[in-house]
Short mmCIF file of N, CA and C in Angstrom, two decimals:
data_model
loop_
_atom_site.label_atom_id
_atom_site.label_comp_id
_atom_site.label_asym_id
_atom_site.label_seq_id
_atom_site.Cartn_x
_atom_site.Cartn_y
_atom_site.Cartn_z
N MET H 1 -21.42 -32.99 -18.74
CA MET H 1 -21.32 -31.56 -18.92
C MET H 1 -21.37 -30.82 -17.58
N LEU H 2 -22.33 -31.19 -16.75
CA LEU H 2 -22.46 -30.55 -15.44
C LEU H 2 -21.24 -30.83 -14.57
N ALA H 3 -20.71 -32.04 -14.68
CA ALA H 3 -19.52 -32.39 -13.90
C ALA H 3 -18.34 -31.50 -14.27
N ASN H 4 -18.18 -31.20 -15.55
CA ASN H 4 -17.10 -30.31 -15.99
C ASN H 4 -17.29 -28.90 -15.47
N GLN H 5 -18.53 -28.44 -15.44
CA GLN H 5 -18.81 -27.10 -14.91
C GLN H 5 -18.51 -27.03 -13.42
N ILE H 6 -18.87 -28.09 -12.71
CA ILE H 6 -18.60 -28.13 -11.28
C ILE H 6 -17.09 -28.14 -11.03
N LYS H 7 -16.35 -28.94 -11.79
CA LYS H 7 -14.89 -28.96 -11.66
C LYS H 7 -14.30 -27.58 -11.93
N TYR H 8 -14.82 -26.90 -12.94
CA TYR H 8 -14.35 -25.56 -13.30
C TYR H 8 -14.57 -24.59 -12.14
N VAL H 9 -15.76 -24.62 -11.56
CA VAL H 9 -16.08 -23.72 -10.45
C VAL H 9 -15.21 -24.04 -9.24
N ILE H 10 -15.04 -25.31 -8.93
CA ILE H 10 -14.21 -25.70 -7.78
C ILE H 10 -12.77 -25.26 -7.99
N LEU H 11 -12.25 -25.44 -9.18
CA LEU H 11 -10.88 -25.02 -9.48
C LEU H 11 -10.71 -23.52 -9.27
N HIS H 12 -11.64 -22.73 -9.79
CA HIS H 12 -11.51 -21.28 -9.65
C HIS H 12 -11.74 -20.81 -8.22
N LEU H 13 -12.62 -21.44 -7.50
CA LEU H 13 -12.81 -21.09 -6.09
C LEU H 13 -11.57 -21.44 -5.28
N THR H 14 -10.97 -22.57 -5.57
CA THR H 14 -9.74 -22.97 -4.88
C THR H 14 -8.62 -21.96 -5.15
N GLN H 15 -8.47 -21.56 -6.40
CA GLN H 15 -7.44 -20.57 -6.74
C GLN H 15 -7.71 -19.25 -6.03
N PHE H 16 -8.98 -18.83 -5.96
CA PHE H 16 -9.34 -17.59 -5.28
C PHE H 16 -8.98 -17.68 -3.80
N ILE H 17 -9.32 -18.78 -3.17
CA ILE H 17 -9.03 -18.95 -1.74
C ILE H 17 -7.53 -18.92 -1.49
N ILE H 18 -6.76 -19.60 -2.31
CA ILE H 18 -5.31 -19.60 -2.16
C ILE H 18 -4.76 -18.19 -2.31
N GLU H 19 -5.20 -17.46 -3.34
CA GLU H 19 -4.72 -16.10 -3.56
C GLU H 19 -5.15 -15.19 -2.42
N TYR H 20 -6.36 -15.35 -1.91
CA TYR H 20 -6.85 -14.53 -0.81
C TYR H 20 -6.02 -14.77 0.44
N ASN H 21 -5.73 -16.02 0.73
CA ASN H 21 -4.95 -16.35 1.92
C ASN H 21 -3.50 -15.91 1.81
N MET H 22 -2.97 -15.84 0.59
CA MET H 22 -1.58 -15.44 0.39
C MET H 22 -1.42 -13.93 0.30
N ALA H 23 -2.53 -13.21 0.16
CA ALA H 23 -2.45 -11.77 -0.05
C ALA H 23 -1.84 -11.07 1.16
N ASN H 24 -0.87 -10.25 0.90
CA ASN H 24 -0.29 -9.36 1.90
C ASN H 24 0.16 -10.05 3.19
N LEU H 25 0.88 -11.13 3.04
CA LEU H 25 1.46 -11.77 4.21
C LEU H 25 2.69 -11.03 4.69
N ASN H 26 3.44 -10.47 3.75
CA ASN H 26 4.61 -9.70 4.15
C ASN H 26 4.47 -8.26 3.69
N CYS H 27 5.20 -7.39 4.36
CA CYS H 27 5.17 -5.95 4.07
C CYS H 27 6.53 -5.48 3.56
N ILE H 28 7.26 -6.35 2.89
CA ILE H 28 8.59 -6.01 2.41
C ILE H 28 8.53 -4.80 1.49
N LYS H 29 7.59 -4.79 0.57
CA LYS H 29 7.48 -3.70 -0.39
C LYS H 29 7.25 -2.36 0.31
N ALA H 30 6.39 -2.35 1.32
CA ALA H 30 6.10 -1.12 2.05
C ALA H 30 7.32 -0.63 2.81
N VAL H 31 8.05 -1.54 3.44
CA VAL H 31 9.25 -1.15 4.19
C VAL H 31 10.32 -0.61 3.24
N LEU H 32 10.48 -1.26 2.10
CA LEU H 32 11.44 -0.76 1.10
C LEU H 32 11.05 0.66 0.68
N ALA H 33 9.77 0.88 0.43
CA ALA H 33 9.31 2.21 0.00
C ALA H 33 9.56 3.26 1.08
N GLU H 34 9.28 2.91 2.33
CA GLU H 34 9.51 3.83 3.45
C GLU H 34 10.98 4.23 3.54
N LYS H 35 11.86 3.30 3.25
CA LYS H 35 13.29 3.55 3.36
C LYS H 35 13.90 4.06 2.06
N GLY H 36 13.09 4.14 1.00
CA GLY H 36 13.60 4.61 -0.28
C GLY H 36 14.59 3.66 -0.92
N ILE H 37 14.39 2.38 -0.70
CA ILE H 37 15.29 1.35 -1.21
C ILE H 37 14.59 0.56 -2.31
N MET H 38 15.33 0.26 -3.36
CA MET H 38 14.79 -0.50 -4.48
C MET H 38 14.94 -2.00 -4.22
N SER H 39 14.01 -2.77 -4.77
CA SER H 39 14.07 -4.23 -4.60
C SER H 39 15.32 -4.81 -5.25
N LYS H 40 15.82 -4.15 -6.30
CA LYS H 40 17.05 -4.63 -6.95
C LYS H 40 18.23 -4.56 -5.99
N TRP H 41 18.28 -3.52 -5.17
CA TRP H 41 19.34 -3.41 -4.17
C TRP H 41 19.23 -4.56 -3.17
N LEU H 42 18.00 -4.83 -2.73
CA LEU H 42 17.79 -5.92 -1.78
C LEU H 42 18.23 -7.25 -2.38
N ALA H 43 17.87 -7.47 -3.63
CA ALA H 43 18.26 -8.71 -4.31
C ALA H 43 19.78 -8.85 -4.37
N LYS H 44 20.45 -7.76 -4.72
CA LYS H 44 21.91 -7.80 -4.82
C LYS H 44 22.53 -8.04 -3.44
N THR H 45 22.02 -7.37 -2.43
CA THR H 45 22.55 -7.51 -1.07
C THR H 45 22.37 -8.93 -0.54
N LEU H 46 21.22 -9.52 -0.85
CA LEU H 46 20.94 -10.88 -0.38
C LEU H 46 21.48 -11.96 -1.31
N GLN H 47 22.03 -11.53 -2.43
CA GLN H 47 22.51 -12.44 -3.47
C GLN H 47 21.38 -13.37 -3.93
N LYS H 48 20.23 -12.74 -4.22
CA LYS H 48 19.06 -13.46 -4.70
C LYS H 48 18.70 -12.95 -6.08
N ASP H 49 17.99 -13.74 -6.83
CA ASP H 49 17.51 -13.34 -8.14
C ASP H 49 16.51 -12.19 -7.96
N PRO H 50 16.64 -11.10 -8.72
CA PRO H 50 15.68 -9.99 -8.61
C PRO H 50 14.23 -10.43 -8.82
N ALA H 51 14.01 -11.44 -9.65
CA ALA H 51 12.65 -11.93 -9.88
C ALA H 51 12.08 -12.56 -8.60
N THR H 52 12.93 -13.22 -7.84
CA THR H 52 12.49 -13.82 -6.57
C THR H 52 12.10 -12.74 -5.58
N VAL H 53 12.92 -11.71 -5.46
CA VAL H 53 12.62 -10.62 -4.54
C VAL H 53 11.36 -9.89 -4.99
N SER H 54 11.18 -9.73 -6.27
CA SER H 54 9.96 -9.12 -6.80
C SER H 54 8.72 -9.92 -6.39
N LYS H 55 8.82 -11.24 -6.45
CA LYS H 55 7.70 -12.10 -6.03
C LYS H 55 7.40 -11.91 -4.55
N TRP H 56 8.46 -11.76 -3.74
CA TRP H 56 8.24 -11.51 -2.32
C TRP H 56 7.54 -10.17 -2.12
N CYS H 57 8.03 -9.15 -2.82
CA CYS H 57 7.47 -7.81 -2.67
C CYS H 57 6.01 -7.74 -3.08
N ASN H 58 5.63 -8.55 -4.04
CA ASN H 58 4.25 -8.56 -4.53
C ASN H 58 3.41 -9.67 -3.89
N ASN H 59 3.98 -10.35 -2.91
CA ASN H 59 3.29 -11.42 -2.19
C ASN H 59 2.83 -12.55 -3.10
N HIS H 60 3.58 -12.79 -4.17
CA HIS H 60 3.30 -13.95 -5.01
C HIS H 60 4.06 -15.17 -4.50
N ALA H 61 5.01 -14.93 -3.62
CA ALA H 61 5.79 -15.97 -2.95
C ALA H 61 6.27 -15.37 -1.63
N GLN H 62 6.71 -16.22 -0.73
CA GLN H 62 7.16 -15.74 0.58
C GLN H 62 8.58 -16.25 0.85
N PRO H 63 9.41 -15.39 1.45
CA PRO H 63 10.75 -15.86 1.83
C PRO H 63 10.64 -16.80 3.03
N ASP H 64 11.63 -17.68 3.17
CA ASP H 64 11.64 -18.53 4.36
C ASP H 64 12.02 -17.66 5.56
N LEU H 65 11.89 -18.22 6.75
CA LEU H 65 12.12 -17.43 7.97
C LEU H 65 13.56 -16.94 8.09
N TYR H 66 14.51 -17.76 7.69
CA TYR H 66 15.90 -17.33 7.73
C TYR H 66 16.10 -16.11 6.84
N THR H 67 15.55 -16.16 5.64
CA THR H 67 15.70 -15.05 4.70
C THR H 67 14.96 -13.82 5.21
N LEU H 68 13.79 -14.01 5.80
CA LEU H 68 13.04 -12.88 6.36
C LEU H 68 13.86 -12.20 7.46
N ALA H 69 14.53 -13.00 8.29
CA ALA H 69 15.39 -12.44 9.33
C ALA H 69 16.56 -11.69 8.71
N ARG H 70 17.11 -12.20 7.65
CA ARG H 70 18.21 -11.53 6.94
C ARG H 70 17.74 -10.22 6.33
N ILE H 71 16.54 -10.21 5.77
CA ILE H 71 15.97 -8.98 5.20
C ILE H 71 15.82 -7.94 6.30
N ALA H 72 15.30 -8.35 7.44
CA ALA H 72 15.16 -7.42 8.56
C ALA H 72 16.51 -6.85 8.97
N GLU H 73 17.52 -7.69 8.97
CA GLU H 73 18.86 -7.26 9.34
C GLU H 73 19.40 -6.22 8.36
N VAL H 74 19.31 -6.49 7.07
CA VAL H 74 19.89 -5.56 6.09
C VAL H 74 19.07 -4.27 5.98
N LEU H 75 17.77 -4.34 6.30
CA LEU H 75 16.95 -3.13 6.27
C LEU H 75 16.94 -2.41 7.61
N ASP H 76 17.59 -3.01 8.61
CA ASP H 76 17.68 -2.44 9.96
C ASP H 76 16.29 -2.17 10.54
N VAL H 77 15.44 -3.20 10.48
CA VAL H 77 14.11 -3.12 11.08
C VAL H 77 13.86 -4.39 11.88
N ASP H 78 12.95 -4.30 12.82
CA ASP H 78 12.51 -5.48 13.54
C ASP H 78 11.78 -6.40 12.57
N ILE H 79 11.98 -7.69 12.70
CA ILE H 79 11.37 -8.64 11.77
C ILE H 79 9.85 -8.52 11.75
N HIS H 80 9.27 -8.09 12.86
CA HIS H 80 7.81 -7.93 12.91
C HIS H 80 7.30 -6.87 11.94
N ARG H 81 8.15 -5.92 11.57
CA ARG H 81 7.76 -4.88 10.60
C ARG H 81 7.57 -5.46 9.21
N LEU H 82 8.16 -6.61 8.96
CA LEU H 82 8.08 -7.22 7.64
C LEU H 82 6.87 -8.14 7.48
N ILE H 83 6.15 -8.35 8.57
CA ILE H 83 4.97 -9.22 8.54
C ILE H 83 3.73 -8.35 8.67
N CYS H 84 2.84 -8.46 7.70
CA CYS H 84 1.61 -7.67 7.73
C CYS H 84 0.67 -8.23 8.79
N HIS H 85 0.06 -7.32 9.51
CA HIS H 85 -0.89 -7.71 10.55
C HIS H 85 -2.26 -7.20 10.15
N THR H 86 -3.26 -8.02 10.34
CA THR H 86 -4.63 -7.60 10.05
C THR H 86 -5.40 -7.60 11.35
N LYS H 87 -6.36 -6.70 11.44
CA LYS H 87 -7.22 -6.65 12.62
C LYS H 87 -8.25 -7.76 12.52
N GLU H 88 -8.40 -8.48 13.61
CA GLU H 88 -9.43 -9.51 13.64
C GLU H 88 -10.75 -8.85 13.94
N GLU H 89 -11.76 -9.25 13.20
CA GLU H 89 -13.07 -8.64 13.40
C GLU H 89 -13.93 -9.52 14.26
#
């Protein structure tokens, strides 16, 4: 019984750590909002599934570097604008 509880806690802690580390890696959604562009337009322009672009915008998945460079190109921004930066404490 205790072993199952420990497995449960470890599983949930692992999921939390993964989600925490994946949170806000890209700023695609913010850049789209600043430019008044919808994610559906980006999906169509990149010839990607709108669900995939939605996952990128919500940081549930990340585009590869080639795609990130392409996004920067079509949005006319420096690629660094698409990567969220956090202050180190």
